[in-house]
């Protein structure tokens, strides 16, 4: 039987403290940004834990998503917000800074936890349990943010979604709250920070998935 306690990150308490500090500092630092939020009425009365799923066109998307979640009243009481990330090797060809920070200890301390690398999923068990840390976090009451495409789009068009978001929802019983992010493709940090370009986030109706088979393999 799955035991969430065995899979919970040991520094999750520290991550929560960091997220609370970042939340208050970030509201000041990003005060000039302009994120227009639609569909708040679909989620404003939402209670309990959830999986937040968004499209991914920019490294700024996590900031945009958090600002939108805060406007919708879904963030402050749900910290820390855990991000599902790629394995460390995925970032190795992205330059020294990114390959050092992304996927490593600091990344995890800040709440970004990677899936099991694809080349290490050597059996049915490892394929089925590749999201076990994120599942444990959800069952312990921590919300998870996932970008179902698995990577950033290089063209601005949506990429096919991976199955991880469905697996997490079915296994945890947590609904999926979709976010459509528009306006971040090729958006510079300067334009975002100064609010020179409008970014829009649209919330969708929470989706509840029911398990329909006993095992699902991760693509």
XYZ file of N, CA, C and O in Angstrom:
876
model
N 0.841 -1.197 0.000
C 0.000 0.000 0.000
C 0.874 1.246 0.000
O 1.901 1.281 0.669
N 0.463 2.261 -0.751
C 1.251 3.491 -0.853
C 1.274 4.229 0.475
O 0.242 4.473 1.093
N 2.470 4.578 0.949
C 2.635 5.297 2.211
C 3.182 6.683 1.930
O 4.374 6.835 1.656
N 2.343 7.749 1.989
C 2.809 9.093 1.668
C 3.972 9.555 2.520
O 4.854 10.267 2.050
N 3.987 9.136 3.784
C 5.032 9.601 4.690
C 6.427 9.246 4.224
O 7.380 9.987 4.452
N 6.590 8.089 3.569
C 7.902 7.646 3.122
C 8.421 8.472 1.950
O 9.611 8.448 1.646
N 7.525 9.177 1.249
C 7.912 9.892 0.038
C 7.969 11.401 0.214
O 8.364 12.116 -0.711
N 7.582 11.908 1.389
C 7.570 13.345 1.584
C 8.995 13.891 1.680
O 9.841 13.310 2.363
N 9.294 15.011 1.012
C 10.625 15.611 1.111
C 10.927 16.005 2.549
O 10.055 16.495 3.272
N 12.176 15.821 2.967
C 12.545 16.070 4.361
C 12.550 17.552 4.708
O 12.434 17.913 5.878
N 12.700 18.424 3.723
C 12.805 19.863 3.992
C 11.529 20.614 3.627
O 11.568 21.808 3.380
N 10.390 19.933 3.623
C 9.155 20.574 3.213
C 8.780 21.726 4.142
O 8.203 22.727 3.719
N 9.146 21.617 5.446
C 8.879 22.706 6.386
C 9.659 23.960 6.026
O 9.135 25.079 6.104
N 10.920 23.774 5.629
C 11.742 24.906 5.204
C 11.187 25.525 3.929
O 11.172 26.755 3.768
N 10.712 24.682 3.013
C 10.107 25.177 1.776
C 8.901 26.055 2.089
O 8.703 27.107 1.472
N 8.095 25.649 3.063
C 6.922 26.446 3.427
C 7.330 27.817 3.951
O 6.736 28.842 3.573
N 8.342 27.865 4.795
C 8.823 29.142 5.328
C 9.321 30.033 4.193
O 9.020 31.231 4.135
N 10.083 29.454 3.263
C 10.593 30.212 2.127
C 9.456 30.742 1.265
O 9.482 31.895 0.817
N 8.439 29.920 1.035
C 7.327 30.341 0.190
C 6.526 31.470 0.829
O 6.064 32.380 0.133
N 6.367 31.432 2.127
C 5.664 32.518 2.814
C 6.444 33.822 2.672
O 5.880 34.888 2.401
N 7.775 33.735 2.845
C 8.617 34.927 2.691
C 8.588 35.436 1.254
O 8.457 36.643 1.011
N 8.696 34.515 0.297
C 8.664 34.897 -1.120
C 7.318 35.502 -1.474
O 7.235 36.461 -2.261
N 6.239 34.967 -0.906
C 4.895 35.473 -1.185
C 4.801 36.956 -0.822
O 4.352 37.783 -1.623
N 5.236 37.313 0.388
C 5.114 38.704 0.833
C 6.100 39.614 0.099
O 5.744 40.732 -0.290
N 7.327 39.133 -0.113
C 8.309 39.941 -0.843
C 7.909 40.074 -2.307
O 8.020 41.144 -2.906
N 7.414 38.985 -2.884
C 7.044 38.995 -4.292
C 5.920 39.958 -4.598
O 5.882 40.562 -5.682
N 4.982 40.119 -3.683
C 3.881 41.044 -3.922
C 4.388 42.483 -4.050
O 3.801 43.292 -4.781
N 5.467 42.790 -3.358
C 6.073 44.117 -3.476
C 6.927 44.207 -4.737
O 6.847 45.179 -5.501
N 7.745 43.188 -4.971
C 8.674 43.208 -6.094
C 7.947 43.200 -7.435
O 8.393 43.820 -8.400
N 6.814 42.493 -7.506
C 6.073 42.374 -8.759
C 4.827 43.268 -8.796
O 3.896 43.022 -9.556
N 4.854 44.331 -8.005
C 3.677 45.204 -7.898
C 3.331 45.899 -9.209
O 2.176 46.259 -9.443
N 4.328 46.090 -10.083
C 4.062 46.810 -11.343
C 3.660 45.899 -12.496
O 3.350 46.363 -13.585
N 3.694 44.617 -12.274
C 3.300 43.699 -13.340
C 1.801 43.824 -13.613
O 1.046 44.319 -12.770
N 1.403 43.364 -14.782
C -0.008 43.472 -15.149
C -0.501 42.101 -15.597
O -0.234 41.668 -16.710
N -1.210 41.415 -14.697
C -1.780 40.107 -15.009
C -3.295 40.231 -14.910
O -3.847 40.462 -13.837
N -3.946 40.081 -16.046
C -5.410 40.183 -16.105
C -5.991 38.777 -15.929
O -5.634 37.854 -16.663
N -6.867 38.626 -14.951
C -7.388 37.304 -14.606
C -8.872 37.206 -14.939
O -9.661 38.091 -14.581
N -9.238 36.134 -15.624
C -10.631 35.871 -15.967
C -11.030 34.503 -15.402
O -10.199 33.629 -15.221
N -12.311 34.329 -15.146
C -12.812 33.048 -14.663
C -12.674 32.852 -13.169
O -12.837 31.722 -12.681
N -12.398 33.920 -12.432
C -12.250 33.771 -10.977
C -13.517 33.240 -10.323
O -13.450 32.547 -9.301
N -14.661 33.549 -10.916
C -15.927 33.088 -10.332
C -16.044 31.567 -10.354
O -16.829 30.988 -9.596
N -15.257 30.916 -11.208
C -15.307 29.453 -11.292
C -14.585 28.778 -10.132
O -14.813 27.597 -9.853
N -13.691 29.520 -9.481
C -12.855 28.906 -8.443
C -12.875 29.655 -7.114
O -12.267 29.204 -6.143
N -13.566 30.783 -7.049
C -13.465 31.626 -5.856
C -13.995 30.947 -4.595
O -13.592 31.299 -3.485
N -14.897 29.996 -4.746
C -15.421 29.282 -3.577
C -14.825 27.885 -3.426
O -15.330 27.077 -2.648
N -13.749 27.620 -4.164
C -13.150 26.295 -4.130
C -12.483 26.039 -2.787
O -11.756 26.874 -2.257
N -12.736 24.867 -2.248
C -12.149 24.461 -0.970
C -11.304 23.202 -1.169
O -11.563 22.400 -2.054
N -10.301 23.032 -0.312
C -9.516 21.810 -0.346
C -8.301 21.899 -1.249
O -7.962 22.958 -1.794
N -7.647 20.754 -1.424
C -6.414 20.690 -2.188
C -6.708 20.545 -3.680
O -7.803 20.136 -4.070
N -5.714 20.866 -4.510
C -5.933 20.818 -5.955
C -4.617 20.693 -6.695
O -3.532 20.950 -6.159
N -4.734 20.288 -7.950
C -3.625 20.282 -8.903
C -3.882 21.431 -9.879
O -4.936 21.476 -10.518
N -2.954 22.369 -9.969
C -3.088 23.480 -10.893
C -2.312 23.150 -12.161
O -1.118 22.841 -12.102
N -2.980 23.192 -13.297
C -2.367 22.789 -14.570
C -2.413 23.953 -15.551
O -3.488 24.516 -15.806
N -1.253 24.307 -16.110
C -1.171 25.456 -17.015
C -0.335 25.130 -18.238
O 0.538 24.258 -18.191
N -0.589 25.840 -19.320
C 0.282 25.746 -20.493
C 1.597 26.448 -20.191
O 1.701 27.226 -19.231
N 2.626 26.179 -21.000
C 3.984 26.640 -20.656
C 4.681 27.220 -21.884
O 5.066 26.485 -22.786
N 4.848 28.549 -21.881
C 5.494 29.223 -23.007
C 6.696 30.056 -22.586
O 7.408 30.574 -23.441
N 6.946 30.179 -21.270
C 8.006 31.069 -20.802
C 8.458 30.655 -19.408
O 7.692 30.061 -18.637
N 9.700 31.008 -19.076
C 10.192 30.786 -17.719
C 9.473 31.685 -16.721
O 9.572 31.477 -15.503
N 8.745 32.675 -17.215
C 7.977 33.568 -16.356
C 6.629 32.965 -15.954
O 5.948 33.506 -15.083
N 6.242 31.862 -16.566
C 4.920 31.279 -16.306
C 4.672 30.958 -14.825
O 3.557 31.185 -14.339
N 5.648 30.426 -14.080
C 5.380 30.173 -12.652
C 5.018 31.441 -11.894
O 4.123 31.420 -11.028
N 5.681 32.557 -12.203
C 5.361 33.825 -11.538
C 3.964 34.292 -11.924
O 3.184 34.730 -11.070
N 3.656 34.198 -13.212
C 2.339 34.608 -13.698
C 1.252 33.760 -13.052
O 0.225 34.273 -12.598
N 1.468 32.451 -13.010
C 0.477 31.552 -12.417
C 0.248 31.886 -10.951
O -0.902 31.914 -10.480
N 1.319 32.153 -10.216
C 1.177 32.480 -8.797
C 0.437 33.795 -8.589
O -0.393 33.915 -7.673
N 0.712 34.792 -9.421
C -0.008 36.056 -9.322
C -1.494 35.862 -9.595
O -2.350 36.448 -8.925
N -1.814 35.034 -10.589
C -3.211 34.760 -10.915
C -3.890 33.984 -9.785
O -5.033 34.284 -9.408
N -3.208 32.993 -9.238
C -3.764 32.224 -8.125
C -4.025 33.112 -6.920
O -5.026 32.952 -6.212
N -3.136 34.067 -6.696
C -3.326 34.977 -5.573
C -4.542 35.872 -5.801
O -5.346 36.090 -4.888
N -4.697 36.382 -7.024
C -5.863 37.203 -7.333
C -7.161 36.427 -7.152
O -8.191 36.996 -6.778
N -7.117 35.136 -7.428
C -8.308 34.293 -7.310
C -8.519 33.771 -5.887
O -9.465 33.030 -5.627
N -7.625 34.143 -4.965
C -7.748 33.718 -3.588
C -7.382 32.269 -3.344
O -7.822 31.660 -2.362
N -6.541 31.696 -4.224
C -6.207 30.277 -4.136
C -4.787 30.001 -3.664
O -4.386 28.849 -3.586
N -4.015 31.042 -3.351
C -2.593 30.822 -3.094
C -2.207 30.953 -1.629
O -1.581 30.049 -1.071
N -2.541 32.047 -0.989
C -1.978 32.380 0.323
C -2.163 31.272 1.349
O -1.242 30.946 2.098
N -3.351 30.676 1.397
C -3.613 29.646 2.405
C -3.165 28.254 1.967
O -3.357 27.284 2.702
N -2.586 28.156 0.757
C -2.167 26.846 0.252
C -0.652 26.739 0.101
O -0.163 25.819 -0.552
N 0.094 27.628 0.688
C 1.545 27.547 0.610
C 2.064 26.436 1.513
O 1.521 26.216 2.596
N 3.105 25.707 1.108
C 3.886 25.904 -0.121
C 3.204 25.289 -1.340
O 2.538 24.258 -1.239
N 3.397 25.937 -2.467
C 2.927 25.423 -3.750
C 4.074 24.641 -4.376
O 5.156 25.186 -4.603
N 3.851 23.363 -4.650
C 4.893 22.491 -5.175
C 4.830 22.465 -6.701
O 3.753 22.344 -7.281
N 5.984 22.581 -7.338
C 6.058 22.527 -8.795
C 6.631 21.188 -9.242
O 7.617 20.702 -8.687
N 5.992 20.598 -10.228
C 6.517 19.377 -10.831
C 7.508 19.789 -11.908
O 7.171 20.542 -12.818
N 8.751 19.325 -11.793
C 9.794 19.750 -12.723
C 10.401 18.559 -13.457
O 10.153 17.398 -13.123
N 11.204 18.864 -14.446
C 11.945 17.827 -15.151
C 13.168 17.425 -14.345
O 13.609 18.141 -13.439
N 13.749 16.279 -14.678
C 14.947 15.808 -13.997
C 16.121 16.740 -14.289
O 16.121 17.473 -15.272
N 17.132 16.728 -13.425
C 18.258 17.647 -13.529
C 18.962 17.566 -14.876
O 19.373 18.584 -15.437
N 19.109 16.357 -15.427
C 19.815 16.191 -16.700
C 19.149 16.966 -17.837
O 19.812 17.330 -18.813
N 17.865 17.236 -17.714
C 17.133 17.957 -18.750
C 17.696 19.361 -18.944
O 17.623 19.928 -20.040
N 18.296 19.937 -17.880
C 18.767 21.315 -17.930
C 20.262 21.429 -18.232
O 20.794 22.529 -18.256
N 20.934 20.300 -18.463
C 22.390 20.314 -18.587
C 22.909 21.136 -19.754
O 24.036 21.636 -19.714
N 22.117 21.267 -20.830
C 22.594 22.014 -21.996
C 22.017 23.427 -22.056
O 22.007 24.054 -23.107
N 21.589 23.963 -20.909
C 20.966 25.290 -20.881
C 21.883 26.362 -20.312
O 21.428 27.438 -19.916
N 23.181 26.084 -20.277
C 24.119 27.067 -19.736
C 24.439 26.785 -18.283
O 23.720 26.057 -17.586
N 25.549 27.381 -17.801
C 26.073 27.071 -16.472
C 25.080 27.390 -15.360
O 24.846 26.569 -14.476
N 24.494 28.587 -15.386
C 23.615 29.004 -14.293
C 22.398 28.090 -14.189
O 22.080 27.566 -13.116
N 21.712 27.868 -15.310
C 20.505 27.045 -15.285
C 20.818 25.592 -14.960
O 20.095 24.946 -14.199
N 21.916 25.080 -15.535
C 22.238 23.676 -15.276
C 22.670 23.462 -13.828
O 22.540 22.365 -13.292
N 23.178 24.528 -13.173
C 23.579 24.429 -11.778
C 22.391 24.542 -10.837
O 22.264 23.781 -9.871
N 21.505 25.488 -11.114
C 20.389 25.760 -10.214
C 19.187 24.866 -10.465
O 18.569 24.364 -9.530
N 18.845 24.665 -11.739
C 17.620 23.948 -12.054
C 17.785 22.453 -11.774
O 18.723 21.812 -12.223
N 16.848 21.906 -11.053
C 16.854 20.472 -10.787
C 17.704 20.048 -9.615
O 17.643 18.900 -9.190
N 18.500 20.970 -9.057
C 19.383 20.628 -7.955
C 18.762 20.862 -6.588
O 17.545 21.020 -6.438
N 19.622 20.917 -5.561
C 19.154 21.037 -4.179
C 18.341 22.303 -3.961
O 17.266 22.275 -3.343
N 18.839 23.457 -4.470
C 18.123 24.710 -4.274
C 16.756 24.664 -4.938
O 15.763 25.153 -4.388
N 16.698 24.057 -6.118
C 15.441 23.914 -6.847
C 14.427 23.148 -5.991
O 13.266 23.539 -5.871
N 14.888 22.077 -5.371
C 13.994 21.269 -4.532
C 13.615 22.020 -3.263
O 12.483 21.933 -2.793
N 14.578 22.739 -2.694
C 14.296 23.503 -1.481
C 13.215 24.546 -1.746
O 12.393 24.842 -0.876
N 13.205 25.085 -2.970
C 12.202 26.081 -3.341
C 10.880 25.450 -3.775
O 9.952 26.161 -4.142
N 10.806 24.127 -3.756
C 9.538 23.465 -4.006
C 9.369 22.842 -5.364
O 8.275 22.395 -5.705
N 10.428 22.797 -6.174
C 10.349 22.161 -7.493
C 10.933 20.760 -7.399
O 12.138 20.590 -7.211
N 10.100 19.748 -7.513
C 10.544 18.366 -7.357
C 10.436 17.622 -8.680
O 9.372 17.606 -9.304
N 11.528 17.010 -9.128
C 11.551 16.366 -10.449
C 10.898 14.992 -10.457
O 10.808 14.314 -9.433
N 10.449 14.596 -11.630
C 9.992 13.225 -11.838
C 11.215 12.334 -12.007
O 12.331 12.815 -12.201
N 11.019 11.040 -11.931
C 12.106 10.096 -12.174
C 12.554 10.217 -13.631
O 11.724 10.226 -14.531
N 13.870 10.346 -13.890
C 14.333 10.422 -15.278
C 13.825 9.258 -16.108
O 13.746 8.127 -15.624
N 13.482 9.530 -17.357
C 12.871 8.510 -18.200
C 13.765 7.289 -18.362
O 13.291 6.152 -18.381
N 15.102 7.509 -18.454
C 15.984 6.368 -18.667
C 16.164 5.517 -17.409
O 16.820 4.485 -17.431
N 15.593 5.960 -16.274
C 15.654 5.182 -15.044
C 14.352 4.438 -14.779
O 14.244 3.701 -13.798
N 13.369 4.632 -15.654
C 12.102 3.922 -15.486
C 12.230 2.553 -16.160
O 11.760 2.333 -17.262
N 12.903 1.674 -15.463
C 13.286 0.404 -16.079
C 12.292 -0.720 -15.845
O 12.458 -1.808 -16.375
N 11.288 -0.481 -15.040
C 10.310 -1.524 -14.764
C 8.927 -0.912 -14.640
O 8.777 0.300 -14.562
N 7.944 -1.780 -14.619
C 6.569 -1.289 -14.461
C 6.422 -0.511 -13.158
O 5.727 0.505 -13.105
N 7.101 -0.965 -12.100
C 6.983 -0.309 -10.804
C 7.528 1.113 -10.846
O 6.902 2.044 -10.338
N 8.717 1.308 -11.459
C 9.279 2.651 -11.493
C 8.484 3.553 -12.419
O 8.386 4.752 -12.188
N 7.918 3.007 -13.480
C 7.066 3.831 -14.349
C 5.811 4.276 -13.595
O 5.380 5.416 -13.699
N 5.274 3.365 -12.808
C 4.043 3.678 -12.099
C 4.301 4.636 -10.942
O 3.455 5.461 -10.595
N 5.491 4.563 -10.339
C 5.796 5.357 -9.158
C 6.641 6.597 -9.460
O 7.137 7.236 -8.541
N 6.793 6.957 -10.717
C 7.658 8.081 -11.057
C 7.164 9.398 -10.484
O 7.924 10.336 -10.326
N 5.889 9.481 -10.136
C 5.315 10.701 -9.566
C 5.027 10.539 -8.072
O 4.249 11.295 -7.503
N 5.667 9.573 -7.421
C 5.296 9.242 -6.048
C 5.516 10.393 -5.074
O 4.729 10.575 -4.133
N 6.583 11.187 -5.253
C 6.811 12.317 -4.354
C 5.678 13.329 -4.459
O 5.166 13.829 -3.454
N 5.262 13.623 -5.692
C 4.195 14.598 -5.901
C 2.866 14.069 -5.376
O 2.055 14.822 -4.817
N 2.641 12.771 -5.533
C 1.432 12.151 -5.004
C 1.422 12.226 -3.479
O 0.396 12.540 -2.859
N 2.569 11.982 -2.866
C 2.668 12.062 -1.409
C 2.391 13.479 -0.923
O 1.715 13.687 0.093
N 2.909 14.476 -1.648
C 2.679 15.866 -1.270
C 1.200 16.225 -1.378
O 0.645 16.895 -0.505
N 0.560 15.774 -2.444
C -0.871 16.035 -2.602
C -1.670 15.391 -1.469
O -2.572 16.016 -0.889
N -1.346 14.149 -1.132
C -2.088 13.450 -0.086
C -1.825 14.049 1.288
O -2.640 13.896 2.207
N -0.695 14.749 1.424
C -0.390 15.424 2.693
C -0.991 16.823 2.746
O -0.833 17.524 3.750
N -1.658 17.232 1.656
C -2.351 18.520 1.663
C -1.644 19.657 0.956
O -2.094 20.800 1.023
N -0.531 19.355 0.272
C 0.197 20.400 -0.442
C -0.222 20.425 -1.916
O -0.160 19.392 -2.594
N -0.637 21.586 -2.437
C -1.044 21.660 -3.848
C 0.159 21.559 -4.772
O 1.287 21.896 -4.395
N -0.098 21.097 -5.988
C 0.958 20.915 -6.981
C 0.621 21.707 -8.246
O -0.524 21.681 -8.706
N 1.617 22.401 -8.773
C 1.493 23.075 -10.062
C 2.216 22.241 -11.106
O 3.378 21.866 -10.913
N 1.534 21.942 -12.205
C 2.126 21.124 -13.256
C 1.894 21.773 -14.611
O 0.847 22.386 -14.853
N 2.893 21.682 -15.465
C 2.764 22.106 -16.855
C 2.655 20.832 -17.687
O 3.667 20.187 -17.973
N 1.444 20.423 -18.053
C 1.229 19.100 -18.667
C 1.984 18.866 -19.972
O 2.202 17.709 -20.338
N 2.404 19.941 -20.649
C 3.158 19.746 -21.894
C 4.546 19.170 -21.630
O 5.173 18.613 -22.526
N 5.040 19.321 -20.411
C 6.322 18.740 -20.039
C 7.526 19.587 -20.372
O 8.627 19.314 -19.919
N 7.345 20.636 -21.152
C 8.423 21.538 -21.529
C 7.809 22.795 -22.105
O 6.606 22.858 -22.361
N 8.641 23.825 -22.298
C 8.143 25.059 -22.892
C 7.977 24.913 -24.396
O 8.795 24.283 -25.060
N 6.933 25.510 -24.927
C 6.764 25.531 -26.365
C 7.780 26.472 -26.991
O 8.054 27.550 -26.462
N 8.352 26.083 -28.108
C 9.318 26.912 -28.817
C 8.674 27.698 -29.967
O 9.328 28.503 -30.610
N 7.393 27.458 -30.202
C 6.696 28.102 -31.322
C 5.521 28.961 -30.875
O 4.976 29.719 -31.664
N 5.118 28.825 -29.636
C 3.942 29.533 -29.154
C 2.685 28.698 -29.227
O 1.649 29.061 -28.661
N 2.753 27.572 -29.921
C 1.595 26.683 -30.030
C 1.623 25.638 -28.918
O 2.696 25.253 -28.437
N 0.443 25.181 -28.534
C 0.355 24.163 -27.493
C 1.002 22.865 -27.948
O 0.888 22.469 -29.107
N 1.671 22.195 -27.016
C 2.248 20.882 -27.273
C 1.310 19.809 -26.711
O 0.466 20.107 -25.858
N 1.436 18.572 -27.154
C 0.599 17.498 -26.590
C 0.848 17.355 -25.090
O 1.977 17.454 -24.619
N -0.203 17.120 -24.342
C -0.093 16.978 -22.894
C 0.394 15.581 -22.523
O 0.026 14.599 -23.158
N 1.231 15.504 -21.488
C 1.655 14.224 -20.931
C 0.571 13.717 -19.971
O -0.345 14.436 -19.596
N 0.731 12.470 -19.543
C -0.299 11.836 -18.730
C -0.154 12.094 -17.230
O -1.009 11.711 -16.436
N 0.950 12.761 -16.830
C 1.210 12.939 -15.410
C 0.085 13.616 -14.654
O -0.241 13.227 -13.525
N -0.527 14.636 -15.248
C -1.580 15.376 -14.551
C -2.779 14.480 -14.285
O -3.398 14.551 -13.212
N -3.122 13.614 -15.234
C -4.246 12.696 -15.044
C -3.924 11.656 -13.975
O -4.779 11.304 -13.156
N -2.680 11.158 -13.984
C -2.267 10.170 -12.987
C -2.369 10.759 -11.588
O -2.917 10.138 -10.669
N -1.853 11.975 -11.412
C -1.889 12.600 -10.092
C -3.316 12.815 -9.615
O -3.634 12.605 -8.439
N -4.179 13.241 -10.513
C -5.567 13.489 -10.134
C -6.276 12.193 -9.753
O -6.968 12.112 -8.734
N -6.096 11.155 -10.571
C -6.755 9.881 -10.298
C -6.249 9.241 -9.015
O -7.030 8.713 -8.219
N -4.928 9.282 -8.814
C -4.345 8.607 -7.654
C -4.587 9.366 -6.355
O -4.716 8.758 -5.288
N -4.630 10.684 -6.419
C -4.778 11.492 -5.207
C -6.225 11.837 -4.886
O -6.553 12.143 -3.741
N -7.078 11.818 -5.920
C -8.454 12.251 -5.738
C -8.614 13.751 -5.767
O -9.709 14.274 -5.528
N -7.523 14.489 -6.060
C -7.581 15.951 -6.106
C -8.040 16.421 -7.485
O -7.582 15.899 -8.502
N -8.921 17.413 -7.536
C -9.355 17.939 -8.823
C -8.251 18.731 -9.512
O -7.308 19.203 -8.856
N -8.381 18.875 -10.807
C -7.458 19.686 -11.605
C -8.110 21.036 -11.869
O -9.243 21.101 -12.344
N -7.398 22.122 -11.562
C -7.876 23.457 -11.900
C -7.018 23.969 -13.058
O -5.827 24.242 -12.883
N -7.596 24.074 -14.264
C -6.814 24.510 -15.427
C -6.631 26.023 -15.472
O -7.526 26.785 -15.098
N -5.435 26.433 -15.918
C -5.126 27.833 -16.145
C -4.612 27.982 -17.572
O -3.668 27.276 -17.967
N -5.203 28.876 -18.327
C -4.700 29.191 -19.666
C -3.942 30.508 -19.577
O -4.516 31.549 -19.241
N -2.634 30.453 -19.841
C -1.787 31.641 -19.766
C -1.564 32.180 -21.174
O -1.111 31.453 -22.056
N -1.837 33.456 -21.367
C -1.697 34.081 -22.681
C -0.854 35.338 -22.567
O -1.081 36.173 -21.687
N 0.159 35.453 -23.438
C 0.958 36.666 -23.485
C 2.365 36.549 -22.963
O 3.115 37.530 -22.952
N 2.793 35.337 -22.553
C 4.154 35.197 -22.031
C 5.156 34.705 -23.067
O 6.364 34.749 -22.818
N 4.685 34.244 -24.223
C 5.616 33.737 -25.228
C 6.522 34.869 -25.709
O 6.058 35.914 -26.158
N 7.835 34.682 -25.554
C 8.861 35.663 -25.908
C 8.741 36.961 -25.103
O 9.250 38.004 -25.526
N 8.084 36.898 -23.967
C 7.971 38.067 -23.090
C 9.256 38.233 -22.297
O 9.728 37.287 -21.659
N 9.845 39.425 -22.309
C 11.068 39.677 -21.549
C 10.715 39.970 -20.095
O 9.610 40.443 -19.781
N 11.680 39.713 -19.206
C 11.436 39.988 -17.792
C 11.192 41.473 -17.570
O 10.343 41.861 -16.762
N 11.937 42.326 -18.308
C 11.771 43.776 -18.154
C 10.368 44.227 -18.505
O 9.753 45.009 -17.777
N 9.851 43.734 -19.629
C 8.493 44.105 -20.031
C 7.467 43.586 -19.026
O 6.475 44.263 -18.735
N 7.714 42.395 -18.510
C 6.796 41.825 -17.531
C 6.841 42.614 -16.225
O 5.801 42.999 -15.675
N 8.034 42.872 -15.735
C 8.211 43.543 -14.449
C 7.637 44.955 -14.460
O 7.024 45.409 -13.499
N 7.822 45.651 -15.581
C 7.330 47.032 -15.674
C 5.876 47.111 -16.135
O 5.322 48.204 -16.236
N 5.266 45.975 -16.410
C 3.875 45.983 -16.831
C 3.655 46.585 -18.199
O 2.564 47.095 -18.493
N 4.678 46.498 -19.070
C 4.556 47.114 -20.403
C 3.725 46.265 -21.357
O 3.240 46.768 -22.363
N 3.606 44.966 -21.044
C 2.784 44.095 -21.881
C 1.776 43.352 -21.006
O 2.115 42.887 -19.923
N 0.565 43.267 -21.488
C -0.490 42.626 -20.710
C -0.405 41.111 -20.829
O -0.246 40.556 -21.910
N -0.507 40.461 -19.702
C -0.553 39.007 -19.644
C -1.931 38.620 -19.110
O -2.439 39.234 -18.161
N -2.534 37.622 -19.711
C -3.873 37.217 -19.303
C -3.869 35.762 -18.849
O -3.226 34.919 -19.462
N -4.606 35.488 -17.781
C -4.778 34.120 -17.285
C -6.271 33.847 -17.168
O -7.017 34.645 -16.587
N -6.702 32.724 -17.724
C -8.113 32.340 -17.676
C -8.238 31.034 -16.900
O -7.607 30.032 -17.257
N -9.043 31.049 -15.845
C -9.301 29.832 -15.075
C -10.426 29.040 -15.725
O -11.404 29.613 -16.214
N -10.278 27.721 -15.702
C -11.331 26.843 -16.176
C -12.044 26.191 -15.007
O -11.614 26.293 -13.849
N -13.124 25.514 -15.296
C -13.877 24.805 -14.265
C -13.045 23.652 -13.708
O -12.420 22.906 -14.473
N -12.982 23.486 -12.381
C -12.240 22.356 -11.800
C -12.721 21.022 -12.367
O -13.924 20.789 -12.523
N -11.756 20.155 -12.687
C -12.056 18.855 -13.286
C -11.786 17.752 -12.273
O -10.720 17.714 -11.657
N -12.724 16.857 -12.127
C -12.557 15.727 -11.219
C -12.456 14.461 -12.057
O -13.378 14.119 -12.800
N -11.331 13.771 -11.972
C -11.122 12.537 -12.724
C -11.361 11.335 -11.837
O -11.001 11.335 -10.654
N -11.946 10.302 -12.396
C -12.184 9.069 -11.660
C -11.309 7.971 -12.237
O -11.184 7.843 -13.460
N -10.716 7.179 -11.367
C -9.852 6.099 -11.824
C -10.662 5.102 -12.644
O -11.732 4.674 -12.239
N -10.125 4.755 -13.824
C -10.853 3.845 -14.683
C -10.058 2.586 -15.020
O -10.522 1.730 -15.727
N -8.810 2.528 -14.490
C -8.039 1.303 -14.660
C -6.982 1.260 -13.554
O -6.650 2.273 -12.967
N -6.436 0.090 -13.308
C -5.605 -0.083 -12.123
C -4.218 0.480 -12.271
O -3.630 0.955 -11.297
N -3.633 0.457 -13.455
C -2.278 0.967 -13.647
C -2.202 1.806 -14.895
O -2.845 1.539 -15.890
N -1.385 2.849 -14.812
C -1.170 3.734 -15.957
C 0.323 3.990 -16.055
O 0.959 4.318 -15.063
N 0.889 3.855 -17.201
C 2.316 4.108 -17.407
C 2.514 5.551 -17.828
O 1.728 6.099 -18.572
N 3.597 6.165 -17.345
C 3.914 7.534 -17.702
C 4.612 7.556 -19.044
O 5.557 6.804 -19.280
N 4.172 8.425 -19.947
C 4.780 8.516 -21.275
C 6.178 9.093 -21.189
O 6.468 9.865 -20.286
